[in-house]
mmCIF file of C-alpha atoms in Angstrom:
data_model
loop_
_atom_site.group_PDB
_atom_site.id
_atom_site.type_symbol
_atom_site.label_atom_id
_atom_site.label_comp_id
_atom_site.label_asym_id
_atom_site.label_seq_id
_atom_site.Cartn_x
_atom_site.Cartn_y
_atom_site.Cartn_z
ATOM 1 C CA MET A 1 5.142 -11.690 5.359
ATOM 2 C CA GLU A 2 7.799 -13.139 2.468
ATOM 3 C CA SER A 3 11.273 -11.708 3.051
ATOM 4 C CA ASP A 4 12.103 -11.806 -0.617
ATOM 5 C CA ARG A 5 9.214 -9.591 -1.649
ATOM 6 C CA THR A 6 9.257 -7.259 0.942
ATOM 7 C CA LEU A 7 12.847 -6.346 -0.096
ATOM 8 C CA SER A 8 11.757 -6.408 -3.790
ATOM 9 C CA ALA A 9 8.788 -4.064 -2.800
ATOM 10 C CA LEU A 10 10.917 -1.774 -0.814
ATOM 11 C CA GLY A 11 13.889 -1.696 -3.449
ATOM 12 C CA ASN A 12 11.687 -0.034 -5.697
ATOM 13 C CA GLU A 13 11.452 3.657 -6.490
ATOM 14 C CA TYR A 14 8.952 5.477 -5.217
ATOM 15 C CA ASN A 15 8.071 2.569 -2.610
ATOM 16 C CA PRO A 16 10.094 4.046 0.154
ATOM 17 C CA ASP A 17 8.304 7.259 -0.170
ATOM 18 C CA ILE A 18 4.720 6.307 -0.402
ATOM 19 C CA LEU A 19 5.278 4.042 2.326
ATOM 20 C CA ARG A 20 6.427 7.194 4.918
ATOM 21 C CA ALA A 21 3.679 9.049 3.479
ATOM 22 C CA ALA A 22 1.307 6.425 3.946
ATOM 23 C CA ASP A 23 1.143 7.167 8.092
ATOM 24 C CA GLU A 24 -2.349 8.602 7.561
ATOM 25 C CA ALA A 25 -4.592 7.174 4.242
ATOM 26 C CA HIS A 26 -4.843 8.816 1.098
ATOM 27 C CA SER A 27 -5.685 7.926 -2.401
ATOM 28 C CA ALA A 28 -3.477 7.272 -5.635
ATOM 29 C CA GLN A 29 -4.038 11.153 -6.649
ATOM 30 C CA GLU A 30 -2.653 12.259 -3.420
ATOM 31 C CA PHE A 31 0.047 10.099 -3.174
ATOM 32 C CA SER A 32 0.666 10.967 -6.857
ATOM 33 C CA ASP A 33 0.355 15.058 -5.948
ATOM 34 C CA MET A 34 2.367 14.949 -2.503
ATOM 35 C CA LEU A 35 5.110 12.903 -3.675
ATOM 36 C CA ASP A 36 5.668 14.053 -7.573
ATOM 37 C CA ILE A 37 4.618 10.449 -9.069
ATOM 38 C CA PRO A 38 2.855 9.688 -12.256
ATOM 39 C CA ILE A 39 -0.439 8.512 -11.202
ATOM 40 C CA ALA A 40 0.085 5.475 -13.652
ATOM 41 C CA THR A 41 3.230 4.399 -11.823
ATOM 42 C CA CYS A 42 1.565 5.251 -8.584
ATOM 43 C CA TYR A 43 -1.702 2.893 -9.182
ATOM 44 C CA ARG A 44 1.513 0.015 -9.914
ATOM 45 C CA ARG A 45 3.386 1.158 -6.925
ATOM 46 C CA ILE A 46 0.607 0.860 -4.365
ATOM 47 C CA GLU A 47 -0.354 -2.461 -6.103
ATOM 48 C CA GLU A 48 3.118 -3.915 -5.479
ATOM 49 C CA LEU A 49 3.024 -2.548 -1.958
ATOM 50 C CA THR A 50 -0.246 -4.179 -1.313
ATOM 51 C CA GLY A 51 1.105 -7.344 -2.534
ATOM 52 C CA ALA A 52 3.600 -7.317 -0.145
ATOM 53 C CA GLY A 53 1.575 -6.739 2.938
ATOM 54 C CA LEU A 54 3.127 -3.478 3.641
ATOM 55 C CA LEU A 55 0.411 -1.015 2.521
ATOM 56 C CA GLU A 56 -3.517 -1.706 3.302
ATOM 57 C CA LEU A 57 -6.607 -0.501 1.428
ATOM 58 C CA HIS A 58 -8.180 1.489 3.954
ATOM 59 C CA ASP A 59 -11.390 2.579 2.509
ATOM 60 C CA ARG A 60 -13.001 3.967 0.113
ATOM 61 C CA VAL A 61 -14.686 7.513 0.664
ATOM 62 C CA LEU A 62 -16.365 9.580 -1.508
ATOM 63 C CA SER A 63 -14.056 12.332 -3.585
ATOM 64 C CA ASP A 64 -14.628 15.945 -4.306
ATOM 65 C CA GLU A 65 -16.384 14.748 -7.944
ATOM 66 C CA HIS A 66 -18.529 12.610 -5.604
ATOM 67 C CA ARG A 67 -16.674 9.284 -6.827
ATOM 68 C CA ARG A 68 -15.740 6.553 -4.724
ATOM 69 C CA THR A 69 -11.920 6.684 -4.115
ATOM 70 C CA ASN A 70 -9.601 3.673 -2.419
ATOM 71 C CA VAL A 71 -7.677 5.123 -0.163
ATOM 72 C CA TYR A 72 -4.522 3.592 1.379
ATOM 73 C CA ARG A 73 -2.090 3.252 4.751
ATOM 74 C CA ARG A 74 0.666 1.756 6.163
ATOM 75 C CA GLU A 75 0.374 -1.833 7.502
ATOM 76 C CA VAL A 76 3.943 -1.978 9.162
ATOM 77 C CA ASP A 77 5.633 1.223 11.817
ATOM 78 C CA GLU A 78 8.917 -0.376 11.408
ATOM 79 C CA ILE A 79 10.787 -2.580 9.465
ATOM 80 C CA ILE A 80 14.622 -3.366 10.174
ATOM 81 C CA ILE A 81 16.975 -4.761 7.871
ATOM 82 C CA GLU A 82 19.886 -6.761 8.334
ATOM 83 C CA PHE A 83 22.407 -8.010 6.620
ATOM 84 C CA ASN A 84 24.444 -11.269 7.851
ATOM 85 C CA GLU A 85 27.254 -12.962 6.143
ATOM 86 C CA ASP A 86 25.285 -16.313 5.602
ATOM 87 C CA GLU A 87 21.553 -14.804 5.866
ATOM 88 C CA LEU A 88 19.105 -11.915 5.467
ATOM 89 C CA ASN A 89 16.920 -11.165 8.532
ATOM 90 C CA ILE A 90 13.718 -8.742 7.991
ATOM 91 C CA GLU A 91 11.883 -7.539 11.029
ATOM 92 C CA VAL A 92 8.266 -6.148 10.328
ATOM 93 C CA THR A 93 6.560 -4.445 13.005
ATOM 94 C CA ASP A 94 3.215 -4.389 12.435
ATOM 95 C CA ARG A 95 0.836 -1.107 13.072
ATOM 96 C CA PRO A 96 -0.955 -1.341 16.400
ATOM 97 C CA GLU A 97 -4.524 -1.585 15.871
ATOM 98 C CA VAL A 98 -5.146 1.378 17.976
ATOM 99 C CA LYS A 99 -3.279 3.536 16.348
ATOM 100 C CA ASN A 100 -5.736 2.798 13.204
ATOM 101 C CA LYS A 101 -8.446 3.361 15.291
ATOM 102 C CA LEU A 102 -6.864 6.524 16.342
ATOM 103 C CA ASP A 103 -6.421 7.463 12.669
ATOM 104 C CA ASP A 104 -9.806 6.309 12.027
ATOM 105 C CA VAL A 105 -11.273 8.848 14.262
ATOM 106 C CA TRP A 106 -9.232 11.380 13.403
ATOM 107 C CA ARG A 107 -9.881 11.272 9.751
ATOM 108 C CA GLN A 108 -13.434 11.337 9.963
ATOM 109 C CA ILE A 109 -13.282 13.941 12.631
ATOM 110 C CA SER A 110 -11.531 16.327 9.741
ATOM 111 C CA SER A 111 -13.485 15.333 7.162
ATOM 112 C CA GLU A 112 -16.765 16.562 8.663
#
C-alpha cells in the first residue's frame, strides 16, 4: 500500500467517516444516507478509497428495487500514522479473513 496515496485518501472529507462505517458492507446509497454525504461525492470517495486499497468491493446484492447493487467493506482494521523528524510511517493492519467470513455469514442470515 502506498503511503502517499493512503495519507491523501484519509485526508479527504468524508473518507474517514466512510471507513468507520464500512466495518459492515454497505452500498454507496447506504453510506450516503447514513453519513449525510451527497451521493455523487459518495461514489467519488468510494472510488478513491478503493484505489488506495482501504475499501473493497465486497459483493453485488439485489436491492429492494431488484437491481444489482455494489456493496463495499473496509479492507483494513487499523491505520497508524507516525510523523518523525525525517520520515512518515504508515502502518496498516489488514482485516482478518476470519472476520470477513463471520461478517459474510451474518449478512447472509440477516438478509433472509
